[in-house]
Amino acid sequence: METLTPVSACRRIATIHLRTTQPTEFIDLTDRLERLVADAGLRFGILNVQTLHTTTAIVVNEHEPLLLADFQSLLEAAAPDNGNYQHDDTSARTVNVTEAERPNGHAHCRALLLPPSACLNVVGGRLLLGRWQRVFLVELDGPRERELSVIIFGETSR
Amino acid sequence: METLTPVSACRRIATIHLRTTQPTEFIDLTDRLERLVADAGLRFGILNVQTLHTTTAIVVNEHEPLLLADFQSLLEAAAPDNGNYQHDDTSARTVNVTEAERPNGHAHCRALLLPPSACLNVVGGRLLLGRWQRVFLVELDGPRERELSVIIFGETSR
Amino acid sequence: METLTPVSACRRIATIHLRTTQPTEFIDLTDRLERLVADAGLRFGILNVQTLHTTTAIVVNEHEPLLLADFQSLLEAAAPDNGNYQHDDTSARTVNVTEAERPNGHAHCRALLLPPSACLNVVGGRLLLGRWQRVFLVELDGPRERELSVIIFGETSR
């Protein structure tokens, strides 16, 4: 345990734009987030990365391709692609029906089970992640253009 | 990416009290949270909204009534109302048994799968949400009186 | 709603090391976290507790032993111990295969459904938790040595 003497405040906001290429996809954001922390020059604080969409999620887990395939199977079992979703019955819908509407009830349901943001600690000038931890945007209804927001709060204390 | 020059600190705490009316219910908190951010007068930072209950959750998704019905079906499939929960066997329980005890193992199990709080970015003086994103309290064992805590941290930087 | 006048900044970082003893285990962190908040001497702010592992999670729910057994059953149903996980086929794996590798695809899948951190409000000098809320590290692939990071941000305002 360590008590920190604040030297000066240091804060950073950033937007990440990216284009997904698959219906379901795990996009590793870790290098980008680590660069943002390094560029911000802070010593400790928090980083909050938030998706701006309702058919995506932010998760932290291991980047191992076969494991990501397991995750996809888990999400498919929890909310099957060919399931019966009232949200996809546009004839019954009364709100939020757009021209670009596509059947994506399964994607919203999968997103409900995953977090829309990750709040992570920054310690010693680095984004604090365990050996196997990587931060992913999870695309659940791609391919699409996606946008994420990152805020970094911290102190340049010594 | 933008580095911010702090002008002065600005922080706000608030409690939201509300009464739910259904066993399962999605209560849209977005307008209330946006007002809190506007009243706080901050330019950027974070808002953390936290439920104080173990049979509720805070989620971010689209406010479309048929989709909310899909979410309810998903939660019912994951932890059925009429499932067999040891927590509901008050004769076997040794701790936390109150006079007002009611069978709600399903509600706790559903809450386990959803987050108890949402940490969201505040950018340009506004709670940052995508086009379809709304913030909900999810009641899983209503109707009840519920209480939420909101903290807003930020800077009035320009 | 209350606007706070910052008096002085107060921040604390801590690492929690612990050894789990079961394959699946809920370890109550609440007393430890409350002590950290008290020692930090802050009046209000946030506490972010983050696991550094990919087969653990941080959840907030009631500490009632039979309910924790229900949670274990729920996780077993969502991602069975004896399920078929590509991650466990080390002959097919191309990355991250270590000497200590053990079949734990189920544990990663369970972790995907639970959060890796909890961001909680600190109000009036105390970690703000509802009557039944307790904070747990969830071990999903124990027994193991585990490490958590805690950051506390706050103000000693009056």
Short mmCIF file of C-alpha atoms in Angstrom, two decimals:
data_model
loop_
_atom_site.label_atom_id
_atom_site.label_comp_id
_atom_site.label_asym_id
_atom_site.label_seq_id
_atom_site.Cartn_x
_atom_site.Cartn_y
_atom_site.Cartn_z
CA MET A 1 0.00 0.00 0.00
CA GLU A 2 1.32 3.38 -0.96
CA THR A 3 0.06 6.90 -0.41
CA LEU A 4 0.78 9.16 -3.31
CA THR A 5 1.77 12.79 -3.29
CA PRO A 6 0.11 14.48 -6.24
CA VAL A 7 2.52 16.57 -8.28
CA SER A 8 0.31 17.69 -11.12
CA ALA A 9 -2.88 16.54 -12.73
CA CYS A 10 -2.78 14.80 -16.09
CA ARG A 11 -5.82 13.88 -18.10
CA ARG A 12 -6.41 12.67 -21.61
CA ILE A 13 -9.42 11.94 -23.78
CA ALA A 14 -9.31 10.03 -27.05
CA THR A 15 -11.64 8.52 -29.60
CA ILE A 16 -10.81 5.24 -31.32
CA HIS A 17 -12.43 4.62 -34.70
CA LEU A 18 -12.25 1.21 -36.29
CA ARG A 19 -13.93 -0.93 -38.90
CA THR A 20 -14.83 -4.48 -37.99
CA THR A 21 -14.81 -7.17 -40.66
CA GLN A 22 -16.78 -10.11 -39.22
CA PRO A 23 -20.24 -10.67 -37.70
CA THR A 24 -18.53 -11.64 -34.43
CA GLU A 25 -15.00 -10.41 -33.85
CA PHE A 26 -12.61 -9.78 -30.97
CA ILE A 27 -10.42 -6.75 -31.67
CA ASP A 28 -7.43 -6.40 -29.37
CA LEU A 29 -7.21 -2.79 -28.15
CA THR A 30 -4.36 -3.30 -25.68
CA ASP A 31 -1.49 -1.80 -27.68
CA ARG A 32 -3.56 1.26 -28.55
CA LEU A 33 -4.58 1.77 -24.91
CA GLU A 34 -1.01 1.29 -23.66
CA ARG A 35 0.19 3.93 -26.13
CA LEU A 36 -2.48 6.37 -24.94
CA VAL A 37 -1.34 5.87 -21.33
CA ALA A 38 2.32 6.33 -22.28
CA ASP A 39 1.54 9.47 -24.31
CA ALA A 40 -0.49 10.91 -21.44
CA GLY A 41 2.65 10.77 -19.29
CA LEU A 42 0.79 10.00 -16.12
CA ARG A 43 2.16 7.90 -13.26
CA PHE A 44 -1.01 6.46 -11.81
CA GLY A 45 -4.77 6.73 -12.18
CA ILE A 46 -7.47 5.02 -14.16
CA LEU A 47 -8.34 4.47 -17.80
CA ASN A 48 -12.00 4.06 -18.76
CA VAL A 49 -12.66 2.70 -22.25
CA GLN A 50 -16.31 2.76 -23.33
CA THR A 51 -18.01 1.54 -26.46
CA LEU A 52 -20.61 3.88 -28.01
CA HIS A 53 -22.72 1.05 -29.45
CA THR A 54 -25.38 -1.36 -28.17
CA THR A 55 -24.24 -4.42 -30.13
CA THR A 56 -20.63 -4.42 -28.98
CA ALA A 57 -18.87 -4.91 -25.64
CA ILE A 58 -15.52 -4.36 -23.94
CA VAL A 59 -14.01 -7.45 -22.30
CA VAL A 60 -10.69 -8.38 -20.71
CA ASN A 61 -9.39 -11.89 -21.26
CA GLU A 62 -6.64 -13.90 -22.95
CA HIS A 63 -5.76 -13.40 -26.62
CA GLU A 64 -5.64 -16.99 -27.79
CA PRO A 65 -7.45 -17.65 -31.09
CA LEU A 66 -9.02 -20.98 -30.08
CA LEU A 67 -10.25 -19.45 -26.84
CA LEU A 68 -11.86 -16.62 -28.81
CA ALA A 69 -13.64 -19.33 -30.84
CA ASP A 70 -14.85 -20.84 -27.55
CA PHE A 71 -16.17 -17.43 -26.52
CA GLN A 72 -18.04 -17.18 -29.81
CA SER A 73 -19.63 -20.60 -29.19
CA LEU A 74 -20.61 -19.55 -25.67
CA LEU A 75 -22.31 -16.39 -26.96
CA GLU A 76 -24.05 -18.38 -29.71
CA ALA A 77 -25.38 -20.83 -27.08
CA ALA A 78 -26.55 -18.00 -24.79
CA ALA A 79 -28.36 -16.06 -27.55
CA PRO A 80 -28.53 -18.04 -30.81
CA ASP A 81 -28.23 -16.20 -34.10
CA ASN A 82 -31.39 -17.92 -35.36
CA GLY A 83 -33.35 -17.46 -32.13
CA ASN A 84 -36.73 -15.78 -31.96
CA TYR A 85 -36.33 -12.11 -31.00
CA GLN A 86 -39.25 -9.71 -30.74
CA HIS A 87 -36.81 -6.90 -31.52
CA ASP A 88 -36.43 -8.35 -35.03
CA ASP A 89 -40.17 -8.18 -35.76
CA THR A 90 -40.12 -4.74 -37.35
CA SER A 91 -43.83 -4.99 -38.17
CA ALA A 92 -44.58 -5.04 -34.43
CA ARG A 93 -41.98 -2.44 -33.45
CA THR A 94 -43.16 1.08 -32.67
CA VAL A 95 -39.86 2.86 -31.94
CA ASN A 96 -36.29 3.17 -33.21
CA VAL A 97 -37.02 1.53 -36.58
CA THR A 98 -34.46 2.85 -39.09
CA GLU A 99 -33.99 2.27 -42.80
CA ALA A 100 -30.79 0.40 -42.07
CA GLU A 101 -32.56 -1.93 -39.63
CA ARG A 102 -31.25 -5.46 -39.66
CA PRO A 103 -32.20 -8.42 -37.48
CA ASN A 104 -29.81 -8.18 -34.55
CA GLY A 105 -31.78 -9.17 -31.46
CA HIS A 106 -29.18 -11.86 -30.79
CA ALA A 107 -26.41 -9.25 -30.83
CA HIS A 108 -28.20 -7.00 -28.32
CA CYS A 109 -28.83 -10.01 -26.07
CA ARG A 110 -25.18 -11.03 -26.18
CA ALA A 111 -24.19 -7.43 -25.43
CA LEU A 112 -26.46 -7.46 -22.37
CA LEU A 113 -24.30 -10.27 -20.91
CA LEU A 114 -21.02 -8.40 -21.46
CA PRO A 115 -19.87 -5.02 -20.14
CA PRO A 116 -19.98 -1.83 -22.27
CA SER A 117 -16.79 -0.46 -20.70
CA ALA A 118 -13.69 -1.39 -18.74
CA CYS A 119 -12.27 0.72 -15.93
CA LEU A 120 -8.62 -0.27 -15.50
CA ASN A 121 -5.90 0.88 -13.13
CA VAL A 122 -2.80 2.77 -14.27
CA VAL A 123 0.16 2.20 -11.94
CA GLY A 124 3.79 3.21 -12.35
CA GLY A 125 3.05 4.88 -15.68
CA ARG A 126 1.63 1.71 -17.24
CA LEU A 127 -1.81 0.29 -17.90
CA LEU A 128 -1.95 -2.41 -15.25
CA LEU A 129 -2.77 -5.77 -16.81
CA GLY A 130 -1.90 -9.27 -15.68
CA ARG A 131 0.30 -11.56 -17.76
CA TRP A 132 -2.55 -12.90 -19.90
CA GLN A 133 -4.93 -9.96 -19.78
CA ARG A 134 -5.77 -8.20 -23.03
CA VAL A 135 -8.56 -5.69 -23.64
CA PHE A 136 -10.95 -6.41 -26.51
CA LEU A 137 -13.72 -4.67 -28.36
CA VAL A 138 -16.23 -7.42 -29.04
CA GLU A 139 -18.12 -6.92 -32.29
CA LEU A 140 -21.47 -8.73 -32.10
CA ASP A 141 -23.21 -7.39 -35.21
CA GLY A 142 -20.51 -6.65 -37.77
CA PRO A 143 -19.06 -5.70 -40.03
CA ARG A 144 -19.53 -2.05 -39.06
CA GLU A 145 -17.79 1.23 -38.34
CA ARG A 146 -17.33 1.48 -34.58
CA GLU A 147 -16.30 4.24 -32.19
CA LEU A 148 -14.88 4.01 -28.69
CA SER A 149 -14.16 6.68 -26.10
CA VAL A 150 -11.17 6.59 -23.77
CA ILE A 151 -10.62 8.79 -20.73
CA ILE A 152 -7.43 8.69 -18.71
CA PHE A 153 -7.24 10.36 -15.30
CA GLY A 154 -4.07 10.48 -13.41
CA GLU A 155 -1.33 12.19 -11.54
CA THR A 156 2.30 12.73 -12.49
CA SER A 157 3.29 11.98 -8.89
CA ARG A 158 6.61 10.42 -7.88
CA MET B 1 -6.56 12.73 -28.80
CA GLU B 2 -6.56 15.82 -26.68
CA THR B 3 -4.60 16.81 -23.58
CA LEU B 4 -6.65 18.86 -21.20
CA THR B 5 -5.59 21.76 -19.06
CA PRO B 6 -7.43 21.54 -15.77
CA VAL B 7 -9.01 24.80 -14.71
CA SER B 8 -10.79 23.78 -11.56
CA ALA B 9 -12.05 20.59 -10.03
CA CYS B 10 -15.76 19.83 -10.07
CA ARG B 11 -17.34 16.89 -8.32
CA ARG B 12 -20.87 15.90 -7.49
CA ILE B 13 -22.54 13.14 -5.53
CA ALA B 14 -26.22 12.28 -5.75
CA THR B 15 -28.63 9.62 -4.59
CA ILE B 16 -31.51 8.46 -6.79
CA HIS B 17 -34.52 6.95 -5.04
CA LEU B 18 -37.18 5.19 -7.06
CA ARG B 19 -40.00 2.72 -6.68
CA THR B 20 -40.19 -0.12 -9.17
CA THR B 21 -43.57 -1.56 -10.13
CA GLN B 22 -42.88 -4.93 -11.77
CA PRO B 23 -40.99 -8.14 -10.86
CA THR B 24 -38.66 -7.46 -13.80
CA GLU B 25 -38.38 -3.91 -15.08
CA PHE B 26 -35.98 -1.74 -17.05
CA ILE B 27 -36.03 1.84 -15.74
CA ASP B 28 -34.35 4.36 -18.03
CA LEU B 29 -32.04 6.57 -15.95
CA THR B 30 -30.48 8.47 -18.84
CA ASP B 31 -32.37 11.77 -18.55
CA ARG B 32 -31.71 11.91 -14.81
CA LEU B 33 -28.00 11.21 -15.28
CA GLU B 34 -27.69 13.77 -18.08
CA ARG B 35 -29.29 16.40 -15.84
CA LEU B 36 -26.84 15.60 -13.05
CA VAL B 37 -23.92 16.05 -15.43
CA ALA B 38 -25.32 19.33 -16.73
CA ASP B 39 -25.96 20.63 -13.19
CA ALA B 40 -22.44 19.67 -12.13
CA GLY B 41 -21.11 22.05 -14.79
CA LEU B 42 -18.10 19.94 -15.58
CA ARG B 43 -16.44 19.68 -18.98
CA PHE B 44 -14.99 16.21 -18.86
CA GLY B 45 -14.53 13.33 -16.46
CA ILE B 46 -16.43 10.23 -15.45
CA LEU B 47 -19.81 9.38 -13.98
CA ASN B 48 -20.13 6.22 -11.90
CA VAL B 49 -23.69 5.05 -11.18
CA GLN B 50 -23.95 2.19 -8.70
CA THR B 51 -26.93 0.24 -7.44
CA LEU B 52 -27.04 -0.45 -3.70
CA HIS B 53 -28.94 -3.73 -4.06
CA THR B 54 -28.08 -7.36 -4.86
CA THR B 55 -31.14 -8.13 -7.00
CA THR B 56 -30.77 -5.24 -9.44
CA ALA B 57 -28.21 -4.26 -12.06
CA ILE B 58 -27.10 -1.29 -14.16
CA VAL B 59 -26.95 -1.94 -17.92
CA VAL B 60 -26.43 0.14 -21.04
CA ASN B 61 -28.38 -0.82 -24.14
CA GLU B 62 -31.15 0.33 -26.49
CA HIS B 63 -34.52 1.50 -25.18
CA GLU B 64 -36.86 -0.42 -27.45
CA PRO B 65 -39.77 -2.13 -25.67
CA LEU B 66 -39.69 -5.39 -27.64
CA LEU B 67 -35.94 -5.66 -27.09
CA LEU B 68 -36.47 -5.22 -23.35
CA ALA B 69 -38.95 -8.14 -23.57
CA ASP B 70 -36.20 -10.16 -25.31
CA PHE B 71 -33.83 -9.29 -22.46
CA GLN B 72 -36.41 -10.52 -19.96
CA SER B 73 -36.71 -13.84 -21.86
CA LEU B 74 -32.93 -14.18 -21.90
CA LEU B 75 -32.70 -13.66 -18.14
CA GLU B 76 -35.58 -16.10 -17.57
CA ALA B 77 -33.73 -18.73 -19.66
CA ALA B 78 -30.45 -18.15 -17.82
CA ALA B 79 -31.96 -18.35 -14.32
CA PRO B 80 -35.61 -19.49 -14.42
CA ASP B 81 -38.07 -18.02 -11.94
CA ASN B 82 -39.22 -21.53 -10.97
CA GLY B 83 -35.70 -23.01 -10.82
CA ASN B 84 -34.33 -24.79 -7.78
CA TYR B 85 -32.25 -22.37 -5.69
CA GLN B 86 -30.64 -23.36 -2.39
CA HIS B 87 -30.86 -19.70 -1.35
CA ASP B 88 -34.65 -20.08 -1.28
CA ASP B 89 -34.55 -22.99 1.18
CA THR B 90 -34.84 -20.86 4.31
CA SER B 91 -34.99 -24.00 6.50
CA ALA B 92 -31.41 -24.81 5.41
CA ARG B 93 -30.12 -21.22 5.53
CA THR B 94 -27.97 -20.17 8.48
CA VAL B 95 -27.31 -16.51 7.70
CA ASN B 96 -29.08 -13.37 6.45
CA VAL B 97 -32.61 -14.75 6.94
CA THR B 98 -34.95 -11.79 7.50
CA GLU B 99 -38.64 -11.56 8.27
CA ALA B 100 -39.22 -10.06 4.84
CA GLU B 101 -37.43 -12.97 3.13
CA ARG B 102 -38.93 -13.97 -0.19
CA PRO B 103 -37.75 -16.57 -2.71
CA ASN B 104 -35.43 -14.61 -4.98
CA GLY B 105 -32.54 -16.94 -5.83
CA HIS B 106 -33.35 -16.43 -9.51
CA ALA B 107 -33.03 -12.66 -9.08
CA HIS B 108 -29.60 -12.91 -7.42
CA CYS B 109 -28.43 -15.30 -10.17
CA ARG B 110 -29.60 -12.92 -12.89
CA ALA B 111 -27.87 -10.05 -11.06
CA LEU B 112 -24.62 -12.06 -11.04
CA LEU B 113 -24.65 -12.01 -14.86
CA LEU B 114 -25.14 -8.23 -15.08
CA PRO B 115 -23.00 -5.38 -13.74
CA PRO B 116 -23.84 -3.53 -10.49
CA SER B 117 -22.56 -0.21 -11.84
CA ALA B 118 -21.66 1.67 -15.00
CA CYS B 119 -18.62 3.92 -15.32
CA LEU B 120 -19.26 6.29 -18.22
CA ASN B 121 -17.22 9.06 -19.80
CA VAL B 122 -18.19 12.73 -19.68
CA VAL B 123 -16.80 14.68 -22.63
CA GLY B 124 -17.52 18.24 -23.70
CA GLY B 125 -19.86 18.76 -20.76
CA ARG B 126 -22.13 15.85 -21.71
CA LEU B 127 -22.57 12.26 -20.62
CA LEU B 128 -21.04 10.45 -23.57
CA LEU B 129 -23.48 7.91 -25.01
CA GLY B 130 -23.81 6.54 -28.51
CA ARG B 131 -26.92 7.10 -30.60
CA TRP B 132 -28.80 4.10 -29.19
CA GLN B 133 -27.22 3.85 -25.76
CA ARG B 134 -29.45 4.35 -22.72
CA VAL B 135 -28.61 3.57 -19.10
CA PHE B 136 -31.05 1.35 -17.20
CA LEU B 137 -31.61 0.20 -13.67
CA VAL B 138 -32.72 -3.41 -14.05
CA GLU B 139 -35.15 -4.50 -11.37
CA LEU B 140 -34.96 -8.28 -10.95
CA ASP B 141 -37.03 -8.77 -7.77
CA GLY B 142 -39.64 -6.02 -7.72
CA PRO B 143 -41.67 -4.19 -6.95
CA ARG B 144 -39.45 -2.51 -4.37
CA GLU B 145 -38.00 0.78 -3.18
CA ARG B 146 -34.54 1.14 -4.70
CA GLU B 147 -31.61 3.46 -4.16
CA LEU B 148 -28.72 4.32 -6.48
CA SER B 149 -25.58 6.33 -5.91
CA VAL B 150 -24.03 8.61 -8.53
CA ILE B 151 -20.59 10.18 -8.40
CA ILE B 152 -19.37 12.63 -11.01
CA PHE B 153 -15.69 13.57 -11.19
CA GLY B 154 -14.53 16.15 -13.58
CA GLU B 155 -12.75 19.26 -14.58
CA THR B 156 -14.14 22.57 -15.80
CA SER B 157 -11.28 22.79 -18.29
CA ARG B 158 -11.52 24.54 -21.65
CA MET C 1 -27.43 16.14 -4.60
CA GLU C 2 -24.41 17.83 -3.14
CA THR C 3 -21.60 19.88 -4.69
CA LEU C 4 -18.31 19.29 -2.96
CA THR C 5 -15.55 21.74 -2.24
CA PRO C 6 -12.25 19.95 -2.67
CA VAL C 7 -9.87 20.52 0.22
CA SER C 8 -6.99 18.32 -0.77
CA ALA C 9 -6.45 15.36 -3.02
CA CYS C 10 -6.03 11.90 -1.55
CA ARG C 11 -5.10 8.83 -3.53
CA ARG C 12 -4.02 5.35 -2.66
CA ILE C 13 -2.84 2.29 -4.54
CA ALA C 14 -2.61 -1.18 -3.07
CA THR C 15 -2.01 -4.76 -4.16
CA ILE C 16 -3.87 -7.65 -2.58
CA HIS C 17 -2.20 -11.06 -2.72
CA LEU C 18 -4.14 -14.14 -1.78
CA ARG C 19 -4.10 -17.90 -2.20
CA THR C 20 -7.32 -19.59 -3.21
CA THR C 21 -8.06 -23.12 -2.04
CA GLN C 22 -10.85 -24.44 -4.26
CA PRO C 23 -11.47 -24.82 -8.02
CA THR C 24 -14.40 -22.39 -7.66
CA GLU C 25 -14.40 -20.04 -4.70
CA PHE C 26 -15.93 -16.72 -3.65
CA ILE C 27 -13.50 -14.74 -1.49
CA ASP C 28 -15.06 -11.81 0.35
CA LEU C 29 -12.84 -8.74 -0.11
CA THR C 30 -15.15 -6.24 1.57
CA ASP C 31 -13.38 -5.87 4.93
CA ARG C 32 -10.03 -5.42 3.22
CA LEU C 33 -11.42 -2.80 0.84
CA GLU C 34 -13.17 -0.93 3.65
CA ARG C 35 -9.91 -0.80 5.59
CA LEU C 36 -8.08 0.59 2.56
CA VAL C 37 -10.68 3.34 2.21
CA ALA C 38 -10.47 4.16 5.93
CA ASP C 39 -6.66 4.24 5.86
CA ALA C 40 -6.69 6.49 2.79
CA GLY C 41 -8.56 9.07 4.85
CA LEU C 42 -10.61 10.32 1.93
CA ARG C 43 -14.14 11.68 2.18
CA PHE C 44 -15.50 10.82 -1.23
CA GLY C 45 -14.36 9.43 -4.54
CA ILE C 46 -14.13 6.03 -6.17
CA LEU C 47 -12.41 2.73 -5.52
CA ASN C 48 -11.53 0.53 -8.50
CA VAL C 49 -10.58 -3.07 -7.69
CA GLN C 50 -9.24 -5.07 -10.62
CA THR C 51 -8.17 -8.67 -10.91
CA LEU C 52 -4.94 -9.36 -12.83
CA HIS C 53 -6.03 -12.78 -14.06
CA THR C 54 -8.18 -14.15 -16.89
CA THR C 55 -9.82 -16.98 -14.94
CA THR C 56 -11.13 -14.89 -12.06
CA ALA C 57 -13.70 -12.11 -11.71
CA ILE C 58 -14.84 -9.38 -9.32
CA VAL C 59 -18.54 -9.46 -8.43
CA VAL C 60 -20.80 -7.68 -5.96
CA ASN C 61 -23.61 -9.69 -4.37
CA GLU C 62 -24.84 -11.16 -1.08
CA HIS C 63 -22.57 -13.27 1.12
CA GLU C 64 -24.88 -16.19 1.87
CA PRO C 65 -23.25 -19.62 1.52
CA LEU C 66 -26.21 -21.36 -0.16
CA LEU C 67 -26.50 -18.50 -2.64
CA LEU C 68 -22.82 -18.85 -3.49
CA ALA C 69 -23.56 -22.54 -4.19
CA ASP C 70 -26.37 -21.40 -6.53
CA PHE C 71 -23.91 -19.10 -8.31
CA GLN C 72 -21.53 -22.03 -8.76
CA SER C 73 -24.36 -24.11 -10.29
CA LEU C 74 -25.24 -21.24 -12.62
CA LEU C 75 -21.65 -20.93 -13.83
CA GLU C 76 -21.41 -24.71 -14.27
CA ALA C 77 -24.59 -24.65 -16.39
CA ALA C 78 -23.33 -21.73 -18.50
CA ALA C 79 -19.89 -23.25 -19.19
CA PRO C 80 -19.68 -26.87 -17.97
CA ASP C 81 -16.43 -28.13 -16.50
CA ASN C 82 -16.53 -31.15 -18.85
CA GLY C 83 -17.56 -29.15 -21.93
CA ASN C 84 -15.65 -29.21 -25.18
CA TYR C 85 -13.28 -26.23 -25.36
CA GLN C 86 -10.90 -25.63 -28.26
CA HIS C 87 -8.65 -23.75 -25.83
CA ASP C 88 -7.98 -27.05 -24.06
CA ASP C 89 -6.72 -28.77 -27.22
CA THR C 90 -3.05 -27.91 -26.73
CA SER C 91 -2.11 -29.95 -29.81
CA ALA C 92 -4.06 -27.47 -31.96
CA ARG C 93 -2.97 -24.34 -30.08
CA THR C 94 -0.33 -22.12 -31.63
CA VAL C 95 0.07 -19.42 -28.97
CA ASN C 96 0.34 -18.98 -25.20
CA VAL C 97 1.02 -22.66 -24.48
CA THR C 98 2.99 -22.86 -21.23
CA GLU C 99 4.49 -25.77 -19.32
CA ALA C 100 1.96 -25.22 -16.56
CA GLU C 101 -0.94 -25.38 -19.03
CA ARG C 102 -4.05 -27.01 -17.64
CA PRO C 103 -7.49 -27.45 -19.22
CA ASN C 104 -9.36 -24.33 -18.16
CA GLY C 105 -11.49 -23.29 -21.13
CA HIS C 106 -14.55 -23.47 -18.87
CA ALA C 107 -12.92 -21.05 -16.43
CA HIS C 108 -12.15 -18.49 -19.16
CA CYS C 109 -15.71 -18.80 -20.48
CA ARG C 110 -17.17 -18.23 -17.02
CA ALA C 111 -14.85 -15.24 -16.57
CA LEU C 112 -16.14 -13.78 -19.85
CA LEU C 113 -19.63 -13.60 -18.31
CA LEU C 114 -18.44 -11.78 -15.17
CA PRO C 115 -16.63 -8.45 -14.77
CA PRO C 116 -12.85 -8.21 -14.20
CA SER C 117 -13.21 -5.18 -11.94
CA ALA C 118 -15.64 -3.19 -9.81
CA CYS C 119 -15.75 0.59 -9.70
CA LEU C 120 -17.49 1.59 -6.46
CA ASN C 121 -18.38 4.93 -4.93
CA VAL C 122 -16.81 6.27 -1.72
CA VAL C 123 -19.12 8.67 0.11
CA GLY C 124 -18.76 10.19 3.57
CA GLY C 125 -15.44 8.46 4.09
CA ARG C 126 -16.88 4.97 3.55
CA LEU C 127 -17.02 2.49 0.72
CA LEU C 128 -20.64 2.82 -0.33
CA LEU C 129 -22.36 -0.58 -0.30
CA GLY C 130 -25.99 -1.48 0.21
CA ARG C 131 -27.12 -3.60 3.17
CA TRP C 132 -26.49 -6.93 1.44
CA GLN C 133 -23.71 -5.94 -0.95
CA ARG C 134 -20.32 -7.60 -0.53
CA VAL C 135 -17.42 -7.55 -2.99
CA PHE C 136 -15.96 -10.91 -4.02
CA LEU C 137 -13.01 -12.20 -5.93
CA VAL C 138 -14.39 -15.18 -7.85
CA GLU C 139 -11.82 -17.92 -8.34
CA LEU C 140 -12.76 -19.98 -11.41
CA ASP C 141 -9.61 -22.11 -11.87
CA GLY C 142 -8.13 -22.63 -8.42
CA PRO C 143 -6.37 -23.26 -6.25
CA ARG C 144 -3.86 -20.58 -7.24
CA GLU C 145 -1.92 -17.55 -6.07
CA ARG C 146 -3.87 -14.45 -7.12
CA GLU C 147 -3.15 -10.74 -7.24
CA LEU C 148 -5.54 -7.80 -7.29
CA SER C 149 -4.92 -4.10 -7.76
CA VAL C 150 -6.86 -1.41 -5.91
CA ILE C 151 -6.86 2.29 -6.69
CA ILE C 152 -8.66 4.83 -4.53
CA PHE C 153 -9.21 8.38 -5.78
CA GLY C 154 -10.76 10.93 -3.58
CA GLU C 155 -10.93 14.23 -1.88
CA THR C 156 -10.67 15.08 1.81
CA SER C 157 -13.43 17.65 1.38
CA ARG C 158 -15.88 18.62 4.14
#
